[in-house]
Structure formats: C-alpha cells, structure tokens
Amino acid sequence: MLKGGLTADALGIAGLYFESKNTSVEIWVDSISLQPFNQEEWNSHQQQSIEKVRKSNVRIRAVDKQGNPLRNSKISIGQKRVNFPFGCAINKNIINKTASQNWFTPRFGVTTFEDEMKCKTTLQSRGHNIFWDDPQRQPSWVKSLSPADLSKADDKRINSVMSRYKGQVIAWDVVNENLHFSSFESELGQNASGAFFNTAQRLDGAATLFMNEFNTIEESGDAASSPAKYLEKMREINEFPVKNNIKLGIGLAAHFGKPNIPYMRSSIDTLAATGSPIWLTEVDVKSDPNQGTRSMLFCTTTPQQQRQGKFSG
C-alpha cells in the first residue's frame, strides 16, 4: 500500500504518475483514492487524534485513612508537570547564565546541546551526536586515518563519551545523517552503523538510541531519506549481527522551508508503524507560508509518541 499527500496550488485535473527503474516488471494500480481536505477538516482530525491518543478517563475517589468515602468533598486538580516532551536547543551561554536558566527551565522539559557534544567540538562531551556521517562535519584529522586507525578512534570516541554521560542523557543520536552520507560505511564496511548501535546498546542500554536524519518528512523529492529508506536502515541496524532488540528511536531533523502537511502526516504514519518513538529533533521553519514572515523554532524534542509511535496533530 502506498500513501502520500500533496498540497495543490491550483484547481483542476490531478494526474498520478507511477514509475519504476526496474524495466522487467509491470506496474498495476487499483483502489486509488484522492481525498481533499480543507483546513476545518484538518483541525477536526487533529482534535480527534488528541482525544484518542493524548487523553484518558480518570476516576477520582476521596476516602479517609480507613478507605471510607468522604461525602461532599471538594477536589481541585493542578498540573505539576507536562508529560509531553517539548524542548529547545541550548548552548554554553544558557548553561553559564543563571537568568537564562531561570527563563529556560519552566518552559521546556528536555533539551539538546547544539554543538557542545559533537565530535568536532570536543572528544569528551540529549547526546547529539556520537558520530556524524557527513565527512565535512568530522574532525580534520579523521580524513588521514587508515580504516584500522579509524576503527580505533571510533571505539575510543563512543566509549569515552557514552561512559562519561551514561545516565545523564535520556537519548543518544548514535549516527547523524547516515542516509545522506556514508563515510563510515565506505571506510569500515556496510555494517558500520549497526556496529555503532550495538556498542551503544551495550554501553547505555537504558537510553533510547536514535538515527537522526533530515528531509524524511520535509521534502518528498529527496529519495535518499524517504520513509522507506529510513525503515530499511532501521532494519539493517536491528539485524546486525543478530536481532537483539535495540531500543531504536526515529529522529527527524524537521528543517522546513514551506511545510507540506499532507506529506508530513503520511510520512510519519509510515514510520509510526514500527512502534518506535518519533522525535522531531531540530525543528525550524524558514518562513510562514500564510503570513510571509520569517520564524525560527529551535525545538529539539517535540512529542515522543505515546501510543505505538503514533503522531497526533
């Protein structure tokens, strides 16, 4: 089953085109449905999802020490904390300033360091990130290493950073952008990412271990990081060397130009079928398509899916 979405900028006839690079097969398509949704219908779906996924019924009984009901009791309920992981990136400027800490803490429940824990910044430092597959984002000295020396350096890196911060972070971005890039795979073999995740599981099994990738929900035309490619990489990681129930999370960078809401929704629905937690890790929006104004959201940890990884609204 294929599922997708599009935003139409004009009225008229819509044509759906299917293509395969495999010339030896025929393409048969049936049961096609193209359903339009207006803004009111989108909002209604969102509210229905919130009622189904985010809410539940609670029965409250007021009793005395013996368990007897207290009649005519008055009960007030106040929210003490939010069970909705919503966060923002921080850097050393916030860490070192009390005023910034006091502003940040009551507003956000989770955070990710922008650069302080990346290998290019420090070899001792949400664990973002242990490895970055983009060769341009790695320390300059890495490029001169032989495969054997690179393997030793990688082992030192993952052991040092994870041992230092074990128990202090709730999640690790084990490999960053390894759908668009493959520098570790080209030097260490196709199973490099699987080996990294297996080591990470051994070092800090309590934390969720994320792949972190861009354009999986932002750009429908980026074939390298499509939902199908993301799921294929997850299976590859989970099955190396044998399936050992790695606590995998789906990290979506979410750098939007003009958000395509139908495509975003269908992509997240596809990923949610894994049952893995889904986090929007680096959300920013270049412009508001309705207002024409620029806005930036450094929102690094938006809703982890509460029920089987499903995304609601």
PDB file of C-alpha atoms in Angstrom:
ATOM      1  CA  MET A   1       0.000   0.000   0.000  1.00  0.00           C
ATOM      2  CA  LEU A   2       1.266   3.444  -0.915  1.00  0.00           C
ATOM      3  CA  LYS A   3       0.151   6.501   0.986  1.00  0.00           C
ATOM      4  CA  GLY A   4       1.092  10.097   0.397  1.00  0.00           C
ATOM      5  CA  GLY A   5      -0.079  13.658   0.301  1.00  0.00           C
ATOM      6  CA  LEU A   6       0.252  16.826  -1.731  1.00  0.00           C
ATOM      7  CA  THR A   7      -0.601  20.477  -1.479  1.00  0.00           C
ATOM      8  CA  ALA A   8      -2.353  21.832  -4.559  1.00  0.00           C
ATOM      9  CA  ASP A   9      -1.721  25.456  -5.528  1.00  0.00           C
ATOM     10  CA  ALA A  10      -4.386  25.473  -8.256  1.00  0.00           C
ATOM     11  CA  LEU A  11      -7.718  23.890  -9.131  1.00  0.00           C
ATOM     12  CA  GLY A  12      -8.026  21.413 -11.974  1.00  0.00           C
ATOM     13  CA  ILE A  13      -7.365  17.826 -13.010  1.00  0.00           C
ATOM     14  CA  ALA A  14      -4.843  15.868 -10.904  1.00  0.00           C
ATOM     15  CA  GLY A  15      -2.649  13.238 -12.539  1.00  0.00           C
ATOM     16  CA  LEU A  16      -0.853  10.499 -10.606  1.00  0.00           C
ATOM     17  CA  TYR A  17       2.253   9.104 -12.296  1.00  0.00           C
ATOM     18  CA  PHE A  18       3.947   5.833 -11.236  1.00  0.00           C
ATOM     19  CA  GLU A  19       7.451   4.930 -12.342  1.00  0.00           C
ATOM     20  CA  SER A  20       9.913   2.129 -11.592  1.00  0.00           C
ATOM     21  CA  LYS A  21      13.574   1.760 -12.546  1.00  0.00           C
ATOM     22  CA  ASN A  22      13.020  -1.984 -12.843  1.00  0.00           C
ATOM     23  CA  THR A  23      12.036  -2.422 -16.501  1.00  0.00           C
ATOM     24  CA  SER A  24      11.341  -6.135 -16.088  1.00  0.00           C
ATOM     25  CA  VAL A  25       8.207  -5.659 -14.005  1.00  0.00           C
ATOM     26  CA  GLU A  26       4.753  -4.338 -14.783  1.00  0.00           C
ATOM     27  CA  ILE A  27       3.042  -1.790 -12.587  1.00  0.00           C
ATOM     28  CA  TRP A  28      -0.578  -2.485 -11.674  1.00  0.00           C
ATOM     29  CA  VAL A  29      -2.531   0.094  -9.706  1.00  0.00           C
ATOM     30  CA  ASP A  30      -6.052  -0.150  -8.328  1.00  0.00           C
ATOM     31  CA  SER A  31      -8.191   1.218  -5.495  1.00  0.00           C
ATOM     32  CA  ILE A  32      -6.851   4.749  -5.890  1.00  0.00           C
ATOM     33  CA  SER A  33      -8.417   7.411  -3.702  1.00  0.00           C
ATOM     34  CA  LEU A  34      -7.535  11.100  -3.783  1.00  0.00           C
ATOM     35  CA  GLN A  35      -9.311  12.837  -0.922  1.00  0.00           C
ATOM     36  CA  PRO A  36      -9.271  16.627  -0.467  1.00  0.00           C
ATOM     37  CA  PHE A  37      -9.197  18.161   2.993  1.00  0.00           C
ATOM     38  CA  ASN A  38      -9.867  21.745   3.917  1.00  0.00           C
ATOM     39  CA  GLN A  39      -8.431  23.473   6.983  1.00  0.00           C
ATOM     40  CA  GLU A  40     -11.520  22.790   9.077  1.00  0.00           C
ATOM     41  CA  GLU A  41     -11.313  19.067   8.343  1.00  0.00           C
ATOM     42  CA  TRP A  42      -7.605  19.003   9.190  1.00  0.00           C
ATOM     43  CA  ASN A  43      -8.325  20.696  12.536  1.00  0.00           C
ATOM     44  CA  SER A  44     -11.136  18.232  13.235  1.00  0.00           C
ATOM     45  CA  HIS A  45      -8.822  15.271  12.569  1.00  0.00           C
ATOM     46  CA  GLN A  46      -6.230  16.799  14.862  1.00  0.00           C
ATOM     47  CA  GLN A  47      -8.716  17.196  17.705  1.00  0.00           C
ATOM     48  CA  GLN A  48      -9.977  13.636  17.258  1.00  0.00           C
ATOM     49  CA  SER A  49      -6.398  12.353  17.433  1.00  0.00           C
ATOM     50  CA  ILE A  50      -5.736  14.361  20.583  1.00  0.00           C
ATOM     51  CA  GLU A  51      -8.860  12.962  22.239  1.00  0.00           C
ATOM     52  CA  LYS A  52      -7.886   9.415  21.286  1.00  0.00           C
ATOM     53  CA  VAL A  53      -4.136   9.439  21.883  1.00  0.00           C
ATOM     54  CA  ARG A  54      -3.431  12.178  24.417  1.00  0.00           C
ATOM     55  CA  LYS A  55      -6.362  11.845  26.792  1.00  0.00           C
ATOM     56  CA  SER A  56      -7.867   9.178  29.012  1.00  0.00           C
ATOM     57  CA  ASN A  57     -10.642   8.969  31.597  1.00  0.00           C
ATOM     58  CA  VAL A  58      -9.733   9.174  35.276  1.00  0.00           C
ATOM     59  CA  ARG A  59     -11.904   8.215  38.253  1.00  0.00           C
ATOM     60  CA  ILE A  60     -11.130  10.043  41.500  1.00  0.00           C
ATOM     61  CA  ARG A  61     -12.358   8.846  44.915  1.00  0.00           C
ATOM     62  CA  ALA A  62     -11.904  10.792  48.144  1.00  0.00           C
ATOM     63  CA  VAL A  63     -11.521   8.459  51.139  1.00  0.00           C
ATOM     64  CA  ASP A  64     -10.341   8.684  54.726  1.00  0.00           C
ATOM     65  CA  LYS A  65      -7.488   6.659  56.276  1.00  0.00           C
ATOM     66  CA  GLN A  66      -9.784   3.666  56.649  1.00  0.00           C
ATOM     67  CA  GLY A  67     -10.788   3.834  52.993  1.00  0.00           C
ATOM     68  CA  ASN A  68     -14.298   5.121  53.685  1.00  0.00           C
ATOM     69  CA  PRO A  69     -15.761   7.596  51.175  1.00  0.00           C
ATOM     70  CA  LEU A  70     -15.718  11.252  52.198  1.00  0.00           C
ATOM     71  CA  ARG A  71     -19.020  12.785  51.285  1.00  0.00           C
ATOM     72  CA  ASN A  72     -19.356  16.315  49.889  1.00  0.00           C
ATOM     73  CA  SER A  73     -15.594  16.564  49.398  1.00  0.00           C
ATOM     74  CA  LYS A  74     -14.170  19.365  47.281  1.00  0.00           C
ATOM     75  CA  ILE A  75     -11.393  18.353  44.930  1.00  0.00           C
ATOM     76  CA  SER A  76      -9.092  20.653  42.985  1.00  0.00           C
ATOM     77  CA  ILE A  77      -6.605  19.493  40.371  1.00  0.00           C
ATOM     78  CA  GLY A  78      -3.478  21.362  39.354  1.00  0.00           C
ATOM     79  CA  GLN A  79      -0.959  20.302  36.727  1.00  0.00           C
ATOM     80  CA  LYS A  80       2.506  19.982  38.212  1.00  0.00           C
ATOM     81  CA  ARG A  81       4.431  18.880  35.148  1.00  0.00           C
ATOM     82  CA  VAL A  82       3.881  18.151  31.469  1.00  0.00           C
ATOM     83  CA  ASN A  83       4.140  14.598  30.176  1.00  0.00           C
ATOM     84  CA  PHE A  84       4.642  15.989  26.696  1.00  0.00           C
ATOM     85  CA  PRO A  85       8.346  16.153  25.832  1.00  0.00           C
ATOM     86  CA  PHE A  86       8.764  19.604  24.323  1.00  0.00           C
ATOM     87  CA  GLY A  87      12.202  21.157  24.257  1.00  0.00           C
ATOM     88  CA  CYS A  88      14.653  23.605  22.791  1.00  0.00           C
ATOM     89  CA  ALA A  89      18.318  23.568  21.864  1.00  0.00           C
ATOM     90  CA  ILE A  90      20.779  25.216  24.246  1.00  0.00           C
ATOM     91  CA  ASN A  91      24.451  26.064  24.243  1.00  0.00           C
ATOM     92  CA  LYS A  92      27.069  27.088  26.791  1.00  0.00           C
ATOM     93  CA  ASN A  93      25.649  30.617  27.002  1.00  0.00           C
ATOM     94  CA  ILE A  94      22.500  29.304  28.680  1.00  0.00           C
ATOM     95  CA  ILE A  95      24.437  26.889  30.867  1.00  0.00           C
ATOM     96  CA  ASN A  96      26.643  29.686  32.228  1.00  0.00           C
ATOM     97  CA  LYS A  97      23.930  32.292  32.878  1.00  0.00           C
ATOM     98  CA  THR A  98      21.517  31.976  35.792  1.00  0.00           C
ATOM     99  CA  ALA A  99      18.966  34.339  34.216  1.00  0.00           C
ATOM    100  CA  SER A 100      18.875  32.226  31.074  1.00  0.00           C
ATOM    101  CA  GLN A 101      18.488  29.052  33.123  1.00  0.00           C
ATOM    102  CA  ASN A 102      15.575  30.563  35.054  1.00  0.00           C
ATOM    103  CA  TRP A 103      13.867  31.522  31.788  1.00  0.00           C
ATOM    104  CA  PHE A 104      14.503  28.172  30.097  1.00  0.00           C
ATOM    105  CA  THR A 105      13.671  25.662  32.846  1.00  0.00           C
ATOM    106  CA  PRO A 106       9.930  26.360  33.391  1.00  0.00           C
ATOM    107  CA  ARG A 107       9.271  26.451  29.644  1.00  0.00           C
ATOM    108  CA  PHE A 108      10.965  23.284  28.415  1.00  0.00           C
ATOM    109  CA  GLY A 109      11.207  19.774  29.777  1.00  0.00           C
ATOM    110  CA  VAL A 110      14.047  18.478  27.593  1.00  0.00           C
ATOM    111  CA  THR A 111      16.973  19.908  25.664  1.00  0.00           C
ATOM    112  CA  THR A 112      19.740  19.132  23.198  1.00  0.00           C
ATOM    113  CA  PHE A 113      23.153  20.754  23.008  1.00  0.00           C
ATOM    114  CA  GLU A 114      23.679  22.496  19.682  1.00  0.00           C
ATOM    115  CA  ASP A 115      27.388  21.703  19.264  1.00  0.00           C
ATOM    116  CA  GLU A 116      28.960  21.049  22.656  1.00  0.00           C
ATOM    117  CA  MET A 117      28.802  17.236  22.446  1.00  0.00           C
ATOM    118  CA  LYS A 118      29.717  16.811  18.796  1.00  0.00           C
ATOM    119  CA  CYS A 119      32.993  15.114  17.994  1.00  0.00           C
ATOM    120  CA  LYS A 120      34.293  18.093  16.029  1.00  0.00           C
ATOM    121  CA  THR A 121      33.885  20.323  19.083  1.00  0.00           C
ATOM    122  CA  THR A 122      35.089  18.033  21.840  1.00  0.00           C
ATOM    123  CA  LEU A 123      36.105  14.445  22.343  1.00  0.00           C
ATOM    124  CA  GLN A 124      34.748  14.483  25.916  1.00  0.00           C
ATOM    125  CA  SER A 125      31.299  15.528  25.827  1.00  0.00           C
ATOM    126  CA  ARG A 126      20.353  14.641  24.625  1.00  0.00           C
ATOM    127  CA  GLY A 127      23.732  13.036  23.300  1.00  0.00           C
ATOM    128  CA  HIS A 128      23.792  14.858  19.962  1.00  0.00           C
ATOM    129  CA  ASN A 129      25.735  13.303  18.459  1.00  0.00           C
ATOM    130  CA  ILE A 130      28.213  10.427  18.769  1.00  0.00           C
ATOM    131  CA  PHE A 131      29.023  10.112  15.044  1.00  0.00           C
ATOM    132  CA  TRP A 132      28.243  12.348  12.071  1.00  0.00           C
ATOM    133  CA  ASP A 133      28.396  10.532   8.732  1.00  0.00           C
ATOM    134  CA  ASP A 134      28.975  13.756   6.795  1.00  0.00           C
ATOM    135  CA  PRO A 135      32.778  13.848   6.214  1.00  0.00           C
ATOM    136  CA  GLN A 136      32.726  17.657   6.235  1.00  0.00           C
ATOM    137  CA  ARG A 137      31.448  17.620   9.817  1.00  0.00           C
ATOM    138  CA  GLN A 138      34.172  15.414  11.247  1.00  0.00           C
ATOM    139  CA  PRO A 139      37.479  16.481  12.825  1.00  0.00           C
ATOM    140  CA  SER A 140      40.053  17.258  10.138  1.00  0.00           C
ATOM    141  CA  TRP A 141      42.480  14.608  11.360  1.00  0.00           C
ATOM    142  CA  VAL A 142      39.933  11.831  10.764  1.00  0.00           C
ATOM    143  CA  LYS A 143      40.406  12.080   6.988  1.00  0.00           C
ATOM    144  CA  SER A 144      44.023  10.917   7.198  1.00  0.00           C
ATOM    145  CA  LEU A 145      43.313   7.774   9.220  1.00  0.00           C
ATOM    146  CA  SER A 146      43.554   4.284   7.802  1.00  0.00           C
ATOM    147  CA  PRO A 147      40.477   2.046   8.252  1.00  0.00           C
ATOM    148  CA  ALA A 148      42.199   0.276  11.158  1.00  0.00           C
ATOM    149  CA  ASP A 149      43.098   3.551  12.900  1.00  0.00           C
ATOM    150  CA  LEU A 150      39.646   4.979  12.196  1.00  0.00           C
ATOM    151  CA  SER A 151      38.078   1.941  13.848  1.00  0.00           C
ATOM    152  CA  LYS A 152      40.251   2.500  16.936  1.00  0.00           C
ATOM    153  CA  ALA A 153      39.392   6.201  17.031  1.00  0.00           C
ATOM    154  CA  ASP A 154      35.674   5.442  16.695  1.00  0.00           C
ATOM    155  CA  ASP A 155      35.866   2.893  19.500  1.00  0.00           C
ATOM    156  CA  LYS A 156      37.612   5.425  21.733  1.00  0.00           C
ATOM    157  CA  ARG A 157      35.056   8.102  20.871  1.00  0.00           C
ATOM    158  CA  ILE A 158      31.927   6.063  21.586  1.00  0.00           C
ATOM    159  CA  ASN A 159      33.316   4.529  24.778  1.00  0.00           C
ATOM    160  CA  SER A 160      34.594   7.830  26.187  1.00  0.00           C
ATOM    161  CA  VAL A 161      31.513   9.976  25.523  1.00  0.00           C
ATOM    162  CA  MET A 162      28.916   7.368  26.478  1.00  0.00           C
ATOM    163  CA  SER A 163      30.733   6.246  29.611  1.00  0.00           C
ATOM    164  CA  ARG A 164      31.131   9.863  30.723  1.00  0.00           C
ATOM    165  CA  TYR A 165      27.464  10.803  30.268  1.00  0.00           C
ATOM    166  CA  LYS A 166      25.708   7.472  30.883  1.00  0.00           C
ATOM    167  CA  GLY A 167      22.627   8.108  32.993  1.00  0.00           C
ATOM    168  CA  GLN A 168      22.768  11.870  32.370  1.00  0.00           C
ATOM    169  CA  VAL A 169      21.110  11.957  28.954  1.00  0.00           C
ATOM    170  CA  ILE A 170      17.749  10.498  28.004  1.00  0.00           C
ATOM    171  CA  ALA A 171      18.724   9.665  24.427  1.00  0.00           C
ATOM    172  CA  TRP A 172      21.673   9.413  22.053  1.00  0.00           C
ATOM    173  CA  ASP A 173      21.857  10.374  18.391  1.00  0.00           C
ATOM    174  CA  VAL A 174      24.199   7.494  17.634  1.00  0.00           C
ATOM    175  CA  VAL A 175      24.723   8.268  13.948  1.00  0.00           C
ATOM    176  CA  ASN A 176      23.709  11.570  12.399  1.00  0.00           C
ATOM    177  CA  GLU A 177      22.615  11.811   8.745  1.00  0.00           C
ATOM    178  CA  ASN A 178      23.701   8.346   7.660  1.00  0.00           C
ATOM    179  CA  LEU A 179      21.080   8.146   4.920  1.00  0.00           C
ATOM    180  CA  HIS A 180      22.561  11.094   3.032  1.00  0.00           C
ATOM    181  CA  PHE A 181      26.187  10.209   3.820  1.00  0.00           C
ATOM    182  CA  SER A 182      28.201   7.018   4.244  1.00  0.00           C
ATOM    183  CA  SER A 183      31.759   7.979   5.135  1.00  0.00           C
ATOM    184  CA  PHE A 184      31.991   5.431   7.964  1.00  0.00           C
ATOM    185  CA  GLU A 185      30.456   2.711   5.809  1.00  0.00           C
ATOM    186  CA  SER A 186      32.891   3.384   2.965  1.00  0.00           C
ATOM    187  CA  GLU A 187      35.865   3.001   5.320  1.00  0.00           C
ATOM    188  CA  LEU A 188      34.651   0.365   7.795  1.00  0.00           C
ATOM    189  CA  GLY A 189      32.132  -1.625   5.778  1.00  0.00           C
ATOM    190  CA  GLN A 190      28.379  -1.592   5.206  1.00  0.00           C
ATOM    191  CA  ASN A 191      27.632  -2.701   8.779  1.00  0.00           C
ATOM    192  CA  ALA A 192      29.417   0.244  10.424  1.00  0.00           C
ATOM    193  CA  SER A 193      26.186   1.824  11.674  1.00  0.00           C
ATOM    194  CA  GLY A 194      24.898  -1.485  13.009  1.00  0.00           C
ATOM    195  CA  ALA A 195      28.151  -1.966  14.916  1.00  0.00           C
ATOM    196  CA  PHE A 196      27.894   1.540  16.402  1.00  0.00           C
ATOM    197  CA  PHE A 197      24.341   0.941  17.615  1.00  0.00           C
ATOM    198  CA  ASN A 198      25.229  -2.436  19.108  1.00  0.00           C
ATOM    199  CA  THR A 199      28.100  -0.859  21.047  1.00  0.00           C
ATOM    200  CA  ALA A 200      25.843   1.982  22.171  1.00  0.00           C
ATOM    201  CA  GLN A 201      23.245  -0.526  23.385  1.00  0.00           C
ATOM    202  CA  ARG A 202      25.904  -2.265  25.450  1.00  0.00           C
ATOM    203  CA  LEU A 203      27.246   0.975  26.936  1.00  0.00           C
ATOM    204  CA  ASP A 204      23.932   2.662  27.820  1.00  0.00           C
ATOM    205  CA  GLY A 205      21.011   0.318  27.267  1.00  0.00           C
ATOM    206  CA  ALA A 206      18.618   2.471  29.284  1.00  0.00           C
ATOM    207  CA  ALA A 207      18.725   5.375  26.812  1.00  0.00           C
ATOM    208  CA  THR A 208      16.838   5.499  23.526  1.00  0.00           C
ATOM    209  CA  LEU A 209      19.227   5.247  20.572  1.00  0.00           C
ATOM    210  CA  PHE A 210      18.298   7.415  17.605  1.00  0.00           C
ATOM    211  CA  MET A 211      19.034   7.617  13.946  1.00  0.00           C
ATOM    212  CA  ASN A 212      18.841  11.324  13.161  1.00  0.00           C
ATOM    213  CA  GLU A 213      18.100  12.420   9.601  1.00  0.00           C
ATOM    214  CA  PHE A 214      16.849  15.395   7.589  1.00  0.00           C
ATOM    215  CA  ASN A 215      14.286  15.593   4.751  1.00  0.00           C
ATOM    216  CA  THR A 216      12.425  12.412   5.712  1.00  0.00           C
ATOM    217  CA  ILE A 217       9.305  14.471   6.395  1.00  0.00           C
ATOM    218  CA  GLU A 218      10.383  17.804   4.920  1.00  0.00           C
ATOM    219  CA  GLU A 219      10.999  17.020   1.234  1.00  0.00           C
ATOM    220  CA  SER A 220       9.063  14.479  -0.796  1.00  0.00           C
ATOM    221  CA  GLY A 221      11.628  14.693  -3.602  1.00  0.00           C
ATOM    222  CA  ASP A 222      14.631  13.586  -1.513  1.00  0.00           C
ATOM    223  CA  ALA A 223      14.799   9.868  -2.300  1.00  0.00           C
ATOM    224  CA  ALA A 224      17.893   9.314  -0.144  1.00  0.00           C
ATOM    225  CA  SER A 225      15.997   9.859   3.111  1.00  0.00           C
ATOM    226  CA  SER A 226      12.455   8.798   2.240  1.00  0.00           C
ATOM    227  CA  PRO A 227      10.423   6.969   4.912  1.00  0.00           C
ATOM    228  CA  ALA A 228      11.046   3.712   3.029  1.00  0.00           C
ATOM    229  CA  LYS A 229      14.822   4.281   3.097  1.00  0.00           C
ATOM    230  CA  TYR A 230      14.641   5.194   6.783  1.00  0.00           C
ATOM    231  CA  LEU A 231      12.829   1.954   7.618  1.00  0.00           C
ATOM    232  CA  GLU A 232      15.283  -0.051   5.505  1.00  0.00           C
ATOM    233  CA  LYS A 233      18.210   1.394   7.502  1.00  0.00           C
ATOM    234  CA  MET A 234      16.444   0.669  10.787  1.00  0.00           C
ATOM    235  CA  ARG A 235      16.001  -2.979   9.799  1.00  0.00           C
ATOM    236  CA  GLU A 236      19.661  -3.169   8.804  1.00  0.00           C
ATOM    237  CA  ILE A 237      20.754  -1.811  12.187  1.00  0.00           C
ATOM    238  CA  ASN A 238      18.369  -4.027  14.129  1.00  0.00           C
ATOM    239  CA  GLU A 239      19.530  -7.183  12.403  1.00  0.00           C
ATOM    240  CA  PHE A 240      23.286  -6.709  12.933  1.00  0.00           C
ATOM    241  CA  PRO A 241      24.809  -9.060  13.892  1.00  0.00           C
ATOM    242  CA  VAL A 242      21.555 -10.689  15.031  1.00  0.00           C
ATOM    243  CA  LYS A 243      18.335  -9.068  16.093  1.00  0.00           C
ATOM    244  CA  ASN A 244      18.887  -8.047  19.708  1.00  0.00           C
ATOM    245  CA  ASN A 245      16.025  -5.622  20.407  1.00  0.00           C
ATOM    246  CA  ILE A 246      17.971  -2.374  20.224  1.00  0.00           C
ATOM    247  CA  LYS A 247      15.936   0.458  21.751  1.00  0.00           C
ATOM    248  CA  LEU A 248      15.746   2.395  18.487  1.00  0.00           C
ATOM    249  CA  GLY A 249      14.187   5.821  18.131  1.00  0.00           C
ATOM    250  CA  ILE A 250      13.291   7.761  14.981  1.00  0.00           C
ATOM    251  CA  GLY A 251      14.924  11.184  14.916  1.00  0.00           C
ATOM    252  CA  LEU A 252      13.582  13.625  12.312  1.00  0.00           C
ATOM    253  CA  ALA A 253      15.536  16.879  11.988  1.00  0.00           C
ATOM    254  CA  ALA A 254      12.495  18.726  10.550  1.00  0.00           C
ATOM    255  CA  HIS A 255      14.150  21.708   8.848  1.00  0.00           C
ATOM    256  CA  PHE A 256      11.171  23.094   6.948  1.00  0.00           C
ATOM    257  CA  GLY A 257      11.014  25.541   4.085  1.00  0.00           C
ATOM    258  CA  LYS A 258       7.319  25.500   3.238  1.00  0.00           C
ATOM    259  CA  PRO A 259       5.834  22.611   5.248  1.00  0.00           C
ATOM    260  CA  ASN A 260       3.854  20.103   3.186  1.00  0.00           C
ATOM    261  CA  ILE A 261       1.415  18.958   5.857  1.00  0.00           C
ATOM    262  CA  PRO A 262      -0.188  16.067   3.906  1.00  0.00           C
ATOM    263  CA  TYR A 263       3.225  14.614   3.032  1.00  0.00           C
ATOM    264  CA  MET A 264       4.468  15.130   6.583  1.00  0.00           C
ATOM    265  CA  ARG A 265       1.456  13.318   8.003  1.00  0.00           C
ATOM    266  CA  SER A 266       1.673  10.357   5.617  1.00  0.00           C
ATOM    267  CA  SER A 267       5.427  10.002   6.224  1.00  0.00           C
ATOM    268  CA  ILE A 268       5.023   9.977   9.995  1.00  0.00           C
ATOM    269  CA  ASP A 269       2.160   7.467   9.694  1.00  0.00           C
ATOM    270  CA  THR A 270       4.500   5.195   7.728  1.00  0.00           C
ATOM    271  CA  LEU A 271       7.285   5.488  10.307  1.00  0.00           C
ATOM    272  CA  ALA A 272       4.854   5.060  13.201  1.00  0.00           C
ATOM    273  CA  ALA A 273       4.056   1.522  12.062  1.00  0.00           C
ATOM    274  CA  THR A 274       7.367   0.451  13.652  1.00  0.00           C
ATOM    275  CA  GLY A 275       6.086   1.295  17.140  1.00  0.00           C
ATOM    276  CA  SER A 276       9.332   3.215  17.784  1.00  0.00           C
ATOM    277  CA  PRO A 277       9.271   6.636  19.466  1.00  0.00           C
ATOM    278  CA  ILE A 278       9.337   9.508  16.986  1.00  0.00           C
ATOM    279  CA  TRP A 279      11.026  12.796  17.900  1.00  0.00           C
ATOM    280  CA  LEU A 280      11.241  15.988  15.854  1.00  0.00           C
ATOM    281  CA  THR A 281      14.764  16.882  16.888  1.00  0.00           C
ATOM    282  CA  GLU A 282      15.827  20.155  15.252  1.00  0.00           C
ATOM    283  CA  VAL A 283      12.640  21.900  14.151  1.00  0.00           C
ATOM    284  CA  ASP A 284      12.979  25.208  12.341  1.00  0.00           C
ATOM    285  CA  VAL A 285      10.710  26.888   9.802  1.00  0.00           C
ATOM    286  CA  LYS A 286      12.239  29.294   7.314  1.00  0.00           C
ATOM    287  CA  SER A 287       9.030  31.180   6.604  1.00  0.00           C
ATOM    288  CA  ASP A 288       5.339  31.233   7.356  1.00  0.00           C
ATOM    289  CA  PRO A 289       3.600  30.464   4.036  1.00  0.00           C
ATOM    290  CA  ASN A 290       0.449  32.270   5.185  1.00  0.00           C
ATOM    291  CA  GLN A 291       1.978  35.409   6.656  1.00  0.00           C
ATOM    292  CA  GLY A 292       5.186  35.715   4.684  1.00  0.00           C
ATOM    293  CA  THR A 293       7.157  36.359   7.863  1.00  0.00           C
ATOM    294  CA  ARG A 294      10.316  34.567   8.897  1.00  0.00           C
ATOM    295  CA  SER A 295      10.419  32.484  12.047  1.00  0.00           C
ATOM    296  CA  MET A 296      12.907  30.109  13.577  1.00  0.00           C
ATOM    297  CA  LEU A 297      11.982  27.355  16.039  1.00  0.00           C
ATOM    298  CA  PHE A 298      14.899  25.620  17.736  1.00  0.00           C
ATOM    299  CA  CYS A 299      12.628  22.943  19.083  1.00  0.00           C
ATOM    300  CA  THR A 300      14.738  19.864  19.553  1.00  0.00           C
ATOM    301  CA  THR A 301      12.407  17.398  21.200  1.00  0.00           C
ATOM    302  CA  THR A 302       8.750  17.608  20.315  1.00  0.00           C
ATOM    303  CA  PRO A 303       6.216  14.860  21.042  1.00  0.00           C
ATOM    304  CA  GLN A 304       7.527  11.366  21.626  1.00  0.00           C
ATOM    305  CA  GLN A 305       4.711   9.172  20.509  1.00  0.00           C
ATOM    306  CA  GLN A 306       2.699   7.906  23.466  1.00  0.00           C
ATOM    307  CA  ARG A 307       0.928   5.040  21.733  1.00  0.00           C
ATOM    308  CA  GLN A 308       2.904   2.809  19.408  1.00  0.00           C
ATOM    309  CA  GLY A 309       4.820   5.710  17.989  1.00  0.00           C
ATOM    310  CA  LYS A 310       1.711   7.346  16.547  1.00  0.00           C
ATOM    311  CA  PHE A 311       1.761  11.040  15.739  1.00  0.00           C
ATOM    312  CA  SER A 312      -1.257  13.150  16.569  1.00  0.00           C
ATOM    313  CA  GLY A 313      -1.530  16.581  15.110  1.00  0.00           C
TER     314      GLY A 313
END
